[in-house]
Amino acid sequence: MAVLGGRAGRAARGALPLCAALLLAGCAAMPSNGEVRKVDEGPQPDGDSQVHVAGIAPHTGESPQQIVSGFLEATTSGESDFSTAKKYLTADLMKRWDPFARITVLSKGPYHPSEGTDAEATSTTVALSGSKEALVDAGHAYQPDQGPLDTDVHLVRQGGEWRIDRMGDGLILSASDFERIYHSVNMYYFADLGADERHSGARRETLIADPVYLPWQSPDGLLATVKALLKGPSKWLAPAVSSAAPAGVDLTGGAEAVTLDDSQRLKVRLKAKADQLRGEECVRLAAQIFTTVQGQASVKLDSVEVQRADGATACTLGNEQARQYGPANLVGASDDQYYIGSAQHNLLVIPPDGTTAQPVSGPFGAAKADLRSVAVRRDGQVAAGVKSDGRQLVVGALTDGDVLQTAPLTSAAQDPKNGLSAPSWDGFDDLWVADRNSAVSKLYVLRGGVGQPVPVTVPGLQGRVESLRVASDGVRIALVVSEAGAERLELGWIDRGGTAEQPQFSVEGLRDITPAGENVVSASWAGASRLVLVGSDPDGGGQQIRYVGTDGSPAPALATVGEPESVAASEDQSKPLLVLSGGNVYSLTDDSNGKKVSPKGDSPVYPG
C-alpha cells in the first residue's frame, strides 16, 4: 500500500514544496496553522505569503500509479483551468471532467495498492482509499463528511502511454492542501424574518453571513467573490434567507465587470437580465455586495455602484448607508462584559480595560440576587436570569429603582441541572430558553422576555438541549445537545411563522458541527460565521477552547488558562473571550495569557 504523491522519478523534475511533495500523505487536519480565516477577520494575505505549487506534466513511461499520483499533485497547483492536470486525461475525459463539481477533503490518504501492472495490459484500475473529513459542493459550501473514501480511477494505454479515461468529477485534496488553495469568504444575504420583519410600521432588515470557500490564487478575487454572491446562498441557509439579485443574473464578461478605484469606489456591472433592477431592490443588492466585499478589502470601501449592462448607473450605496443592514440595527448592540459573582450570586459588569467588576444597576446587581444563569439583552438595557433553583425565570431592567418581574415560565424540575437553561436574547427583543425537565427538552420563546411562552418545534432533534445561543441576526441558533452520554454542537435556522399577535417558531435544518471526537461543554457566537466552544480534547488532554465555522469547518485549539469550563464571546471579533476556569473569570485576547477578573464568579456572558 502506497501513499500517493511520492512516486519514483519525481526528484528528477526538481524539488517541490514540502506539502506538494508529500501531497496527501498524513497532512494535518485543516487548518494546519492558524484558525480558518473568515472574510470579516481581515484582508487576504499578500500573494507572496502564499505557497505556489507548480503543476508538472506527465513524463514518458510512467506507470498507472504514477499517472494517478501525478494527476492528484497537479490538481493542487492552484491553476484556475487545471490545464496541467488535464494532461493526465484522455482527450475524451478532458472534455467531460468537471473539476468544480465538488471537493473531497481528506484527513488521511489517499492510498493505493503498490503492486505493478502487467506490461501487456491495455487498461487497468487504480483503487484509492482514505479518510474523508469534509465535502465542498459545487456552490463552494463546506460541510463535514467523515467516513472512508473508496473510489476507482480507470486508465487506458494510448500511444504507449497511460492516461486516465474514467473517474468521478471534482477534486480530492488533503486537508492541508485544501487550506493552502482555498479560503473561507462570507457571502451576505437578507434574513427572512417572517412576522418580525415589520416593527412599528417600519421594515427591519439584516444581512446574514453564508461562508463559502474560494481559491486564494484566483486571477481576480473581487470578480470571483461577486460571482459567487450572485449565485445565491448555500443549500442549508437558502430557506432562511433571500437575495436581491434577480434569479440567474450574472456579471458582464471580462475583469472590467468588477472594478475598485483608488478612492475605494467599487463598480459592478451586471448583464441585461438585471436592467430592470432599480429602487429599493437595487440598493439591497448593493448592500449585499458592499458587505461581502468589505470583508476582504484591506481598506474601508467608500461606496458600491451597481451598473446596468450598458454601464449606466442603477444605484449607489455609500458606507454610511450600508451600516443600516447590520444586526445591531434590530434591537441595538452593547459589548459590555458580565458574569455572576460567587459571593452574592448577583450580576457584575467588567469595566472597559479593567479587571475589577462591579454590580450592575438595578435588581440584578442587588446582594443575594440568587442567580444561576443570566442573559443581557443586546442593547444592554434589560436582563433575564434563572434563579439558583433552576425553576424560576425573572426579567428586569439594569437601572436603579426597577424590580424583577417573574416570567410566566416555571420548570417543574427538582434538580437545577434539569431545570431551565441559561436564556438567550435574539435580535428582536425575544427571549429563548430550554426547559430540560425531560429526556427531550422543550424549547420556548417569550416575546419581550415576559410574554406567554411560545413552544418551539425542533424537527429531527435527538437528545436534550443543555444550552443555547441565538445569533444577533435572530435567524441562526446554536444548541448544545446531550444524548447517550455525549454532548454535541448543533446549528439550526429559525423559521418565524404565524402573525405578530400569534407567532409560531421552529428550528429547522439541524446540522452537527461538533469537531471530530469532541464533547462540547459550552458554545458562544464569536463572529458573523463562527462560534467558539469548550470541548474535551480527543487526545485525552482535558478541555480546550477552539473556534468552529457555522459550516462545520474546524480550527486548532487555542492557548487558554487552566482547565476551561465555559466561554463567552462577542460577535465583534476585536473583543476578548471570557473564560471560566477554576472559579475565576479570565479575559483572554489573542496576544495575552489571560487577565484574571475579580471577584470570583461564573457564567460569563456578553449581551445576547
Coordinates of C-alpha atoms in Angstrom, one line a residue:
M1 CA 0.0 0.0 0.0
A2 CA 1.5 3.3 -1.0
V3 CA 0.6 6.9 -0.3
L4 CA 0.1 9.0 -3.4
G5 CA 2.5 11.8 -4.1
G6 CA 5.8 10.1 -3.6
R7 CA 6.3 8.4 -7.0
A8 CA 9.7 7.5 -8.4
G9 CA 11.3 9.9 -10.8
R10 CA 9.7 13.0 -9.2
A11 CA 13.0 14.2 -7.9
A12 CA 14.4 14.4 -11.4
R13 CA 11.9 17.1 -12.2
G14 CA 13.1 19.5 -9.4
A15 CA 12.3 19.8 -5.8
L16 CA 8.7 20.5 -4.9
P17 CA 7.4 22.5 -1.9
L18 CA 7.1 20.2 1.1
C19 CA 3.3 19.8 1.2
A20 CA 3.2 19.1 -2.6
A21 CA 6.0 16.5 -2.3
L22 CA 4.1 14.8 0.5
L23 CA 0.8 15.5 -1.3
L24 CA -1.8 13.7 0.6
A25 CA 0.4 11.8 3.0
G26 CA -0.5 12.5 6.5
C27 CA -1.0 16.2 6.2
A28 CA -2.5 17.6 9.4
A29 CA -6.2 18.2 9.7
M30 CA -7.4 21.5 8.2
P31 CA -6.2 24.1 9.0
S32 CA -2.6 23.2 9.8
N33 CA -1.6 26.6 11.1
G34 CA -3.9 29.3 12.5
E35 CA -7.7 29.4 12.5
V36 CA -9.8 29.2 9.5
R37 CA -9.8 32.8 8.0
K38 CA -13.3 34.4 7.8
V39 CA -13.9 37.3 5.5
D40 CA -14.6 39.6 8.5
E41 CA -11.2 38.8 10.1
G42 CA -9.2 41.0 7.8
P43 CA -7.8 41.2 4.3
Q44 CA -6.4 38.4 2.2
P45 CA -2.6 37.9 2.8
D46 CA -0.3 39.2 0.1
G47 CA 0.3 36.8 -2.7
D48 CA 4.0 36.5 -1.7
S49 CA 3.0 34.9 1.6
Q50 CA 1.1 32.1 -0.2
V51 CA 2.8 28.8 -1.2
H52 CA 2.6 28.4 -5.0
V53 CA 3.0 24.9 -6.3
A54 CA 3.8 24.4 -10.0
G55 CA 1.9 21.8 -11.9
I56 CA 4.1 19.1 -13.5
A57 CA 3.0 17.4 -16.8
P58 CA 3.3 13.6 -17.2
H59 CA 6.6 12.1 -18.3
T60 CA 7.2 9.3 -20.8
G61 CA 6.9 5.8 -19.5
E62 CA 5.2 6.4 -16.2
S63 CA 3.2 3.7 -14.6
P64 CA -0.6 3.9 -13.9
Q65 CA 0.1 4.6 -10.2
Q66 CA 2.5 7.4 -11.2
I67 CA -0.1 8.9 -13.6
V68 CA -2.8 8.9 -10.9
S69 CA -0.3 10.4 -8.3
G70 CA 0.9 13.0 -10.8
F71 CA -2.7 14.0 -11.6
L72 CA -3.6 14.5 -8.0
E73 CA -0.4 16.5 -7.5
A74 CA -1.3 18.7 -10.5
T75 CA -4.7 19.5 -9.1
T76 CA -3.0 21.1 -6.1
S77 CA -1.2 23.6 -8.2
G78 CA -3.9 26.2 -7.9
E79 CA -4.3 26.6 -11.7
S80 CA -7.7 28.1 -12.4
D81 CA -8.2 26.0 -15.5
F82 CA -6.4 22.8 -14.3
S83 CA -4.6 22.8 -17.6
T84 CA -1.7 20.7 -16.3
A85 CA -3.9 18.2 -14.5
K86 CA -5.9 17.6 -17.7
K87 CA -2.7 16.4 -19.5
Y88 CA -3.1 13.2 -17.5
L89 CA -6.5 12.5 -19.0
T90 CA -7.6 11.1 -22.3
A91 CA -8.9 13.6 -24.9
D92 CA -12.5 12.5 -24.3
L93 CA -12.2 12.8 -20.5
M94 CA -10.6 16.2 -20.8
K95 CA -13.9 17.4 -22.3
R96 CA -16.2 15.7 -19.7
W97 CA -14.3 16.0 -16.4
D98 CA -15.8 18.8 -14.2
P99 CA -13.2 19.8 -11.5
F100 CA -15.7 22.2 -10.0
A101 CA -18.4 19.7 -9.2
R102 CA -17.1 19.0 -5.6
I103 CA -14.0 18.8 -3.4
T104 CA -13.5 15.8 -1.2
V105 CA -11.2 16.9 1.7
L106 CA -9.2 14.1 3.3
S107 CA -7.7 13.8 6.8
K108 CA -5.7 10.7 5.7
G109 CA -4.6 9.3 2.3
P110 CA -5.4 8.7 -0.4
Y111 CA -3.6 5.4 -0.6
H112 CA -3.3 2.9 -3.5
P113 CA -2.0 -0.6 -3.9
S114 CA 1.7 -0.6 -4.7
E115 CA 1.7 -3.7 -7.0
G116 CA 2.6 -3.1 -10.6
T117 CA 0.6 -3.5 -13.8
D118 CA 1.0 -6.3 -16.4
A119 CA 3.3 -5.0 -19.1
E120 CA 0.9 -6.2 -21.8
A121 CA -2.2 -4.7 -20.3
T122 CA -4.1 -2.0 -22.3
S123 CA -6.3 -0.9 -19.4
T124 CA -6.2 -1.0 -15.6
T125 CA -7.8 0.4 -12.5
V126 CA -6.1 2.1 -9.5
A127 CA -8.1 1.9 -6.3
L128 CA -7.9 4.9 -4.0
S129 CA -8.7 4.7 -0.3
G130 CA -8.5 7.2 2.6
S131 CA -10.4 9.0 5.4
K132 CA -12.8 11.8 4.5
E133 CA -13.0 15.0 6.5
A134 CA -15.4 17.2 4.5
L135 CA -17.1 17.8 1.2
V136 CA -17.3 21.1 -0.6
D137 CA -20.2 21.2 -3.1
A138 CA -20.5 22.9 -6.4
G139 CA -21.8 26.0 -4.7
H140 CA -18.5 26.2 -2.7
A141 CA -20.2 25.3 0.6
Y142 CA -18.3 23.3 3.1
Q143 CA -19.8 20.5 5.2
P144 CA -18.2 17.9 7.4
D145 CA -18.4 14.4 5.9
Q146 CA -16.4 11.9 7.9
G147 CA -16.0 8.4 6.7
P148 CA -14.0 6.2 4.3
L149 CA -13.0 7.1 0.8
D150 CA -13.2 4.2 -1.7
T151 CA -13.1 5.1 -5.3
D152 CA -11.5 3.8 -8.5
V153 CA -9.6 5.5 -11.3
H154 CA -9.6 3.7 -14.6
L155 CA -6.7 4.1 -17.1
V156 CA -6.0 3.1 -20.7
R157 CA -2.8 2.9 -22.7
Q158 CA -2.8 5.3 -25.6
G159 CA 0.2 5.5 -27.9
G160 CA 2.2 3.6 -25.4
E161 CA 1.4 5.9 -22.5
W162 CA -1.1 5.5 -19.7
R163 CA -3.9 8.1 -19.4
I164 CA -6.9 8.3 -17.1
D165 CA -10.1 7.7 -19.1
R166 CA -12.7 7.3 -16.3
M167 CA -13.1 8.8 -12.8
G168 CA -15.5 10.8 -10.8
D169 CA -15.9 14.6 -11.2
G170 CA -14.4 17.0 -8.7
L171 CA -11.1 17.1 -6.7
I172 CA -9.6 15.0 -4.0
L173 CA -7.4 17.1 -1.7
S174 CA -5.6 16.7 1.6
A175 CA -6.8 19.0 4.4
S176 CA -3.6 20.9 4.3
D177 CA -3.7 21.4 0.5
F178 CA -7.3 22.5 0.8
E179 CA -6.3 25.1 3.3
R180 CA -3.4 26.3 1.1
I181 CA -5.5 26.6 -2.0
Y182 CA -8.9 27.8 -0.6
H183 CA -10.0 30.3 2.0
S184 CA -13.4 31.0 3.6
V185 CA -15.3 34.0 2.4
N186 CA -18.6 35.3 3.8
M187 CA -21.4 35.9 1.3
Y188 CA -24.2 38.0 2.7
Y189 CA -27.9 37.5 2.2
F190 CA -31.1 39.1 3.7
A191 CA -32.7 37.2 6.6
D192 CA -36.3 36.0 6.1
L193 CA -37.8 37.5 9.3
G194 CA -41.4 36.4 8.8
A195 CA -43.8 38.1 11.1
D196 CA -40.9 40.0 12.7
E197 CA -39.9 41.8 9.5
R198 CA -42.2 44.8 10.3
H199 CA -41.9 46.7 13.6
S200 CA -43.9 49.8 14.3
G201 CA -44.7 50.0 10.6
A202 CA -41.0 50.1 9.6
R203 CA -39.2 47.3 7.7
R204 CA -36.5 45.6 9.6
E205 CA -33.7 44.0 7.6
T206 CA -30.4 42.4 8.4
L207 CA -27.8 40.5 6.5
I208 CA -26.6 37.0 7.4
A209 CA -23.1 35.6 6.6
D210 CA -23.0 32.4 4.5
P211 CA -19.4 31.2 4.2
V212 CA -18.1 29.6 1.1
Y213 CA -14.6 28.5 0.0
L214 CA -12.9 30.3 -2.9
P215 CA -9.4 29.9 -4.3
W216 CA -6.6 32.1 -2.8
Q217 CA -4.9 32.4 -6.2
S218 CA -7.9 33.5 -8.2
P219 CA -6.8 35.7 -11.1
D220 CA -9.4 38.3 -9.9
G221 CA -10.5 37.8 -6.3
L222 CA -13.1 40.5 -6.4
L223 CA -14.7 39.2 -9.5
A224 CA -14.8 35.6 -8.2
T225 CA -16.3 36.9 -4.9
V226 CA -19.1 38.8 -6.5
K227 CA -19.9 36.0 -8.9
A228 CA -20.2 33.6 -6.0
L229 CA -22.6 36.0 -4.2
L230 CA -24.8 36.3 -7.3
K231 CA -25.2 32.5 -7.5
G232 CA -27.2 32.6 -4.3
P233 CA -27.0 31.1 -0.8
S234 CA -25.9 27.6 0.2
K235 CA -28.5 24.9 0.2
W236 CA -28.5 24.8 4.0
L237 CA -29.2 28.5 4.5
A238 CA -31.3 29.1 1.4
P239 CA -34.7 28.5 3.1
A240 CA -34.0 31.2 5.7
V241 CA -32.6 34.0 3.5
S242 CA -33.2 35.8 0.2
S243 CA -31.1 37.7 -2.3
A244 CA -31.9 40.9 -4.0
A245 CA -30.1 39.6 -7.1
P246 CA -32.6 38.5 -9.9
A247 CA -32.5 34.8 -10.4
G248 CA -29.8 33.8 -12.9
V249 CA -28.2 37.2 -13.1
D250 CA -24.5 37.3 -13.8
L251 CA -21.7 39.8 -14.4
T252 CA -20.9 41.1 -17.9
G253 CA -17.9 39.4 -19.4
G254 CA -14.3 40.3 -18.5
A255 CA -12.4 41.6 -15.5
E256 CA -13.9 45.1 -16.1
A257 CA -17.2 43.8 -14.7
V258 CA -15.9 44.4 -11.1
T259 CA -13.5 47.3 -10.5
L260 CA -12.2 49.1 -7.5
D261 CA -10.7 52.6 -8.0
D262 CA -8.1 54.4 -5.9
S263 CA -10.9 56.1 -3.9
Q264 CA -12.3 52.7 -2.9
R265 CA -15.4 53.0 -5.0
L266 CA -16.5 49.6 -6.2
K267 CA -18.3 49.3 -9.5
V268 CA -20.2 46.2 -10.5
R269 CA -21.7 45.8 -14.0
L270 CA -24.5 43.2 -14.5
K271 CA -25.9 41.6 -17.6
A272 CA -29.1 42.8 -19.2
K273 CA -31.2 40.5 -17.1
A274 CA -30.7 43.0 -14.2
D275 CA -31.5 46.1 -16.2
Q276 CA -35.0 46.3 -14.6
L277 CA -33.3 46.3 -11.1
R278 CA -33.9 49.7 -9.5
G279 CA -35.0 51.5 -6.4
E280 CA -35.0 49.6 -3.1
E281 CA -34.2 46.2 -4.6
C282 CA -31.1 47.7 -6.3
V283 CA -30.0 49.3 -3.1
R284 CA -30.5 46.0 -1.2
L285 CA -28.3 44.2 -3.7
A286 CA -25.7 46.9 -3.4
A287 CA -25.8 46.3 0.4
Q288 CA -25.1 42.6 -0.1
I289 CA -22.2 43.4 -2.4
F290 CA -20.8 46.1 -0.1
T291 CA -20.8 43.9 3.0
T292 CA -19.4 40.8 1.2
V293 CA -16.5 42.7 -0.5
Q294 CA -15.8 44.9 2.5
G295 CA -14.8 41.8 4.5
Q296 CA -11.9 41.2 2.0
A297 CA -10.8 44.7 1.4
S298 CA -7.7 45.9 3.1
V299 CA -9.1 49.4 3.4
K300 CA -12.6 50.7 4.1
L301 CA -14.8 50.8 1.0
D302 CA -16.3 54.2 0.1
S303 CA -19.3 53.0 -2.0
V304 CA -20.7 50.4 -4.3
E305 CA -22.2 51.4 -7.7
V306 CA -24.4 48.8 -9.4
Q307 CA -24.4 49.3 -13.2
R308 CA -26.6 48.1 -16.0
A309 CA -25.2 46.2 -19.0
D310 CA -24.6 49.5 -20.9
G311 CA -22.6 51.0 -18.0
A312 CA -25.4 53.2 -16.8
T313 CA -25.8 53.6 -13.0
A314 CA -28.6 51.6 -11.5
C315 CA -28.0 52.7 -7.9
T316 CA -25.2 53.7 -5.5
L317 CA -24.7 52.8 -1.8
G318 CA -22.3 54.6 0.5
N319 CA -20.6 53.1 3.5
E320 CA -22.9 55.0 6.0
Q321 CA -26.0 53.6 4.3
A322 CA -24.5 50.1 4.4
R323 CA -24.4 50.1 8.2
Q324 CA -28.2 50.1 8.5
Y325 CA -28.2 46.5 7.3
G326 CA -26.3 45.1 10.3
P327 CA -27.8 43.1 13.1
A328 CA -27.1 46.0 15.6
N329 CA -30.0 47.9 13.9
L330 CA -32.6 45.3 15.1
V331 CA -32.6 46.0 18.8
G332 CA -29.3 47.7 19.4
A333 CA -25.9 46.4 20.5
S334 CA -23.6 46.5 23.5
D335 CA -20.2 45.0 24.1
D336 CA -20.3 45.1 27.9
Q337 CA -19.0 42.0 29.7
Y338 CA -20.8 40.3 32.6
Y339 CA -20.7 37.4 35.0
I340 CA -22.4 36.2 38.2
G341 CA -20.4 36.9 41.3
S342 CA -19.8 33.9 43.6
A343 CA -20.4 35.7 46.9
Q344 CA -23.7 37.3 46.3
H345 CA -24.9 35.5 43.2
N346 CA -25.6 38.8 41.6
L347 CA -24.8 40.2 38.2
L348 CA -21.4 42.0 37.8
V349 CA -20.2 44.1 34.9
I350 CA -16.5 44.3 33.9
P351 CA -15.4 47.9 33.2
P352 CA -13.7 48.6 29.9
D353 CA -9.9 47.9 30.1
G354 CA -10.5 46.9 33.8
T355 CA -10.2 43.7 35.8
T356 CA -12.4 44.5 38.8
A357 CA -16.1 44.0 38.2
Q358 CA -18.8 45.9 39.9
P359 CA -22.5 45.1 40.5
V360 CA -24.8 46.3 37.7
S361 CA -27.5 48.9 38.5
G362 CA -31.0 47.6 39.3
P363 CA -32.3 44.4 40.9
F364 CA -29.8 42.1 39.2
G365 CA -26.9 43.8 40.9
A366 CA -28.5 43.6 44.4
A367 CA -27.0 41.5 47.1
K368 CA -28.2 37.9 47.1
A369 CA -29.9 38.2 43.7
D370 CA -29.9 34.3 43.8
L371 CA -28.9 33.9 40.1
R372 CA -27.8 30.7 38.5
S373 CA -27.5 32.0 34.9
V374 CA -28.2 35.2 33.1
A375 CA -28.7 36.8 29.7
V376 CA -28.4 40.5 29.0
R377 CA -30.5 42.0 26.1
R378 CA -28.4 43.0 23.1
D379 CA -28.8 46.8 23.9
G380 CA -27.6 46.3 27.4
Q381 CA -30.7 47.7 29.0
V382 CA -32.5 44.6 30.2
A383 CA -31.5 41.2 31.6
A384 CA -33.2 37.9 32.2
G385 CA -32.0 35.3 34.7
V386 CA -32.7 31.9 36.0
K387 CA -32.8 31.6 39.8
S388 CA -30.5 29.2 41.6
D389 CA -33.2 26.5 41.9
G390 CA -33.3 26.3 38.1
R391 CA -37.0 26.7 38.1
Q392 CA -37.8 30.4 38.1
L393 CA -37.2 32.9 35.2
V394 CA -37.0 36.6 36.0
V395 CA -36.6 39.7 33.9
G396 CA -35.7 43.3 34.8
A397 CA -34.1 46.5 33.7
L398 CA -30.5 47.3 34.5
T399 CA -31.4 50.6 36.1
D400 CA -31.8 51.6 39.7
G401 CA -35.4 51.5 41.0
D402 CA -36.6 48.7 38.8
V403 CA -37.9 45.5 40.2
L404 CA -37.7 41.9 38.9
Q405 CA -40.7 40.5 37.0
T406 CA -41.4 36.8 37.2
A407 CA -41.7 35.5 33.7
P408 CA -44.7 33.1 33.0
L409 CA -42.5 30.1 32.7
T410 CA -41.6 27.8 35.5
S411 CA -39.8 24.4 35.4
A412 CA -41.1 21.5 37.4
A413 CA -37.5 20.1 37.8
Q414 CA -36.3 19.3 41.3
D415 CA -32.7 19.3 40.3
P416 CA -31.4 22.6 39.0
K417 CA -29.4 20.7 36.3
N418 CA -32.7 19.5 34.9
G419 CA -34.3 23.0 35.1
L420 CA -34.2 26.0 32.8
S421 CA -31.1 26.5 30.7
A422 CA -29.3 29.8 30.5
P423 CA -31.6 32.1 28.4
S424 CA -30.6 33.9 25.2
W425 CA -31.9 37.1 23.6
D426 CA -32.3 37.3 19.8
G427 CA -32.2 40.5 17.8
F428 CA -36.0 41.1 18.2
D429 CA -36.3 41.6 22.0
D430 CA -37.4 38.0 22.3
L431 CA -36.0 35.5 24.9
W432 CA -35.2 31.9 24.2
V433 CA -34.8 29.2 26.9
A434 CA -35.0 25.5 27.2
D435 CA -36.7 23.5 30.0
R436 CA -34.6 20.4 30.5
N437 CA -37.1 18.6 32.7
S438 CA -37.4 15.6 30.5
A439 CA -35.4 13.3 28.3
V440 CA -36.2 15.5 25.4
S441 CA -36.1 19.1 26.5
K442 CA -38.7 21.7 25.4
L443 CA -37.7 25.0 23.8
Y444 CA -39.6 28.2 24.4
V445 CA -39.7 31.8 23.2
L446 CA -41.0 34.7 25.4
R447 CA -41.8 37.8 23.4
G448 CA -40.2 40.8 25.1
G449 CA -38.9 38.4 27.8
V450 CA -42.2 38.4 29.7
G451 CA -44.8 37.3 27.1
Q452 CA -46.5 34.0 27.3
P453 CA -44.1 31.2 26.4
V454 CA -44.5 30.0 22.8
P455 CA -43.3 26.4 22.3
V456 CA -40.7 25.9 19.6
T457 CA -40.8 22.8 17.4
V458 CA -37.4 21.3 16.5
P459 CA -37.8 18.6 13.8
G460 CA -35.1 16.0 13.9
L461 CA -33.8 16.8 17.4
Q462 CA -32.4 13.7 19.1
G463 CA -31.4 14.2 22.8
R464 CA -31.8 17.0 25.3
V465 CA -30.9 20.7 24.8
E466 CA -28.4 21.6 27.5
S467 CA -27.7 25.2 26.4
L468 CA -28.5 27.5 23.5
R469 CA -27.3 30.8 21.9
V470 CA -29.2 32.7 19.3
A471 CA -27.2 34.8 16.8
S472 CA -27.7 38.6 16.7
D473 CA -29.5 38.2 13.4
G474 CA -32.3 36.3 15.1
V475 CA -32.2 33.6 12.5
R476 CA -29.4 31.2 13.4
I477 CA -29.4 29.3 16.7
A478 CA -26.7 27.1 18.3
L479 CA -27.7 24.2 20.6
V480 CA -25.5 22.1 22.8
V481 CA -27.4 18.7 22.8
S482 CA -26.7 15.7 25.1
E483 CA -27.5 12.2 24.1
A484 CA -26.2 8.8 25.3
G485 CA -23.5 10.4 27.5
A486 CA -22.1 12.6 24.7
E487 CA -22.6 16.3 24.0
R488 CA -22.5 17.8 20.6
L489 CA -23.0 21.3 19.0
E490 CA -25.8 21.6 16.5
L491 CA -26.8 24.6 14.4
G492 CA -30.2 25.4 13.0
W493 CA -32.1 28.2 11.4
I494 CA -35.2 29.8 12.9
D495 CA -38.5 29.7 10.9
R496 CA -40.7 32.6 12.1
G497 CA -44.3 32.0 11.1
G498 CA -47.8 33.0 12.3
T499 CA -48.5 36.6 13.0
A500 CA -47.1 39.2 15.3
E501 CA -50.1 38.5 17.7
Q502 CA -49.8 34.7 17.4
P503 CA -46.3 33.9 16.4
Q504 CA -45.0 30.4 15.6
F505 CA -41.4 29.3 15.8
S506 CA -39.5 26.2 14.7
V507 CA -35.8 25.4 14.4
E508 CA -35.1 23.8 11.1
G509 CA -32.1 22.3 9.2
L510 CA -30.3 21.0 12.3
R511 CA -26.6 20.2 11.4
D512 CA -24.0 18.7 13.7
I513 CA -20.9 21.0 13.6
T514 CA -19.0 19.3 16.5
P515 CA -15.3 19.0 15.9
A516 CA -14.3 15.3 15.4
G517 CA -14.0 13.3 18.6
E518 CA -15.0 16.1 21.0
N519 CA -17.7 16.5 23.6
V520 CA -18.9 20.1 23.7
V521 CA -19.5 21.7 27.1
S522 CA -20.1 25.4 26.2
A523 CA -20.5 27.4 23.0
S524 CA -20.9 31.1 22.1
W525 CA -21.2 33.1 18.9
A526 CA -17.9 34.7 18.0
G527 CA -18.3 36.3 14.7
A528 CA -20.5 36.5 11.6
S529 CA -19.9 32.9 10.7
R530 CA -18.1 31.3 13.6
L531 CA -18.6 30.1 17.1
V532 CA -16.2 29.4 20.0
L533 CA -16.6 26.4 22.1
V534 CA -15.2 24.5 25.1
G535 CA -14.8 20.8 24.3
S536 CA -13.0 17.8 25.5
D537 CA -9.6 17.1 23.9
P538 CA -10.0 13.9 21.8
D539 CA -6.4 13.0 22.7
G540 CA -7.3 13.0 26.4
G541 CA -5.6 16.2 27.3
G542 CA -8.6 17.8 29.1
Q543 CA -10.9 20.5 28.0
Q544 CA -9.9 23.1 25.4
I545 CA -11.2 26.1 23.5
R546 CA -11.4 26.3 19.7
Y547 CA -13.3 28.1 17.0
V548 CA -15.6 26.3 14.5
G549 CA -17.3 27.8 11.5
T550 CA -21.1 27.7 11.0
D551 CA -20.4 25.3 8.1
G552 CA -18.5 23.0 10.5
S553 CA -15.0 23.9 9.3
P554 CA -12.7 23.5 12.4
A555 CA -9.7 25.4 13.7
P556 CA -6.9 24.4 16.0
A557 CA -7.3 24.6 19.8
L558 CA -6.4 28.0 21.4
A559 CA -4.0 28.6 24.1
T560 CA -6.0 29.1 27.3
V561 CA -5.9 29.4 31.0
G562 CA -6.2 26.4 33.3
E563 CA -9.0 24.0 32.6
P564 CA -11.7 26.0 30.8
E565 CA -15.3 25.3 31.9
S566 CA -17.2 27.7 29.8
V567 CA -16.5 30.5 27.3
A568 CA -18.4 33.7 26.1
A569 CA -17.6 35.8 23.1
S570 CA -18.8 38.9 21.3
E571 CA -19.7 38.8 17.6
D572 CA -17.2 41.7 17.4
Q573 CA -14.0 39.7 17.0
S574 CA -11.9 42.5 18.4
K575 CA -13.3 41.8 21.9
P576 CA -11.7 39.4 24.3
L577 CA -13.0 36.0 25.2
L578 CA -14.4 35.5 28.7
V579 CA -13.3 32.2 30.1
L580 CA -14.4 30.4 33.3
S581 CA -11.7 28.3 34.9
G582 CA -11.3 27.2 38.5
G583 CA -14.0 29.5 39.9
N584 CA -12.4 32.6 38.2
V585 CA -13.3 34.6 35.1
Y586 CA -10.5 35.5 32.7
S587 CA -10.4 38.0 29.9
L588 CA -8.4 36.3 27.1
T589 CA -7.2 38.1 24.0
D590 CA -5.2 36.7 21.1
D591 CA -2.0 38.4 22.3
S592 CA -2.3 37.7 26.0
N593 CA -2.1 34.9 28.5
G594 CA -5.4 36.0 30.1
K595 CA -6.2 38.5 32.8
K596 CA -7.9 37.3 35.9
V597 CA -11.0 39.3 36.8
S598 CA -12.0 39.9 40.4
P599 CA -14.0 39.0 42.4
K600 CA -14.6 35.3 41.8
G601 CA -17.6 34.2 39.8
D602 CA -19.0 32.1 37.0
S603 CA -21.4 32.2 34.0
P604 CA -19.6 34.9 32.0
V605 CA -21.7 36.4 29.1
Y606 CA -21.7 39.1 26.5
P607 CA -25.1 40.6 25.6
G608 CA -27.3 38.2 23.6

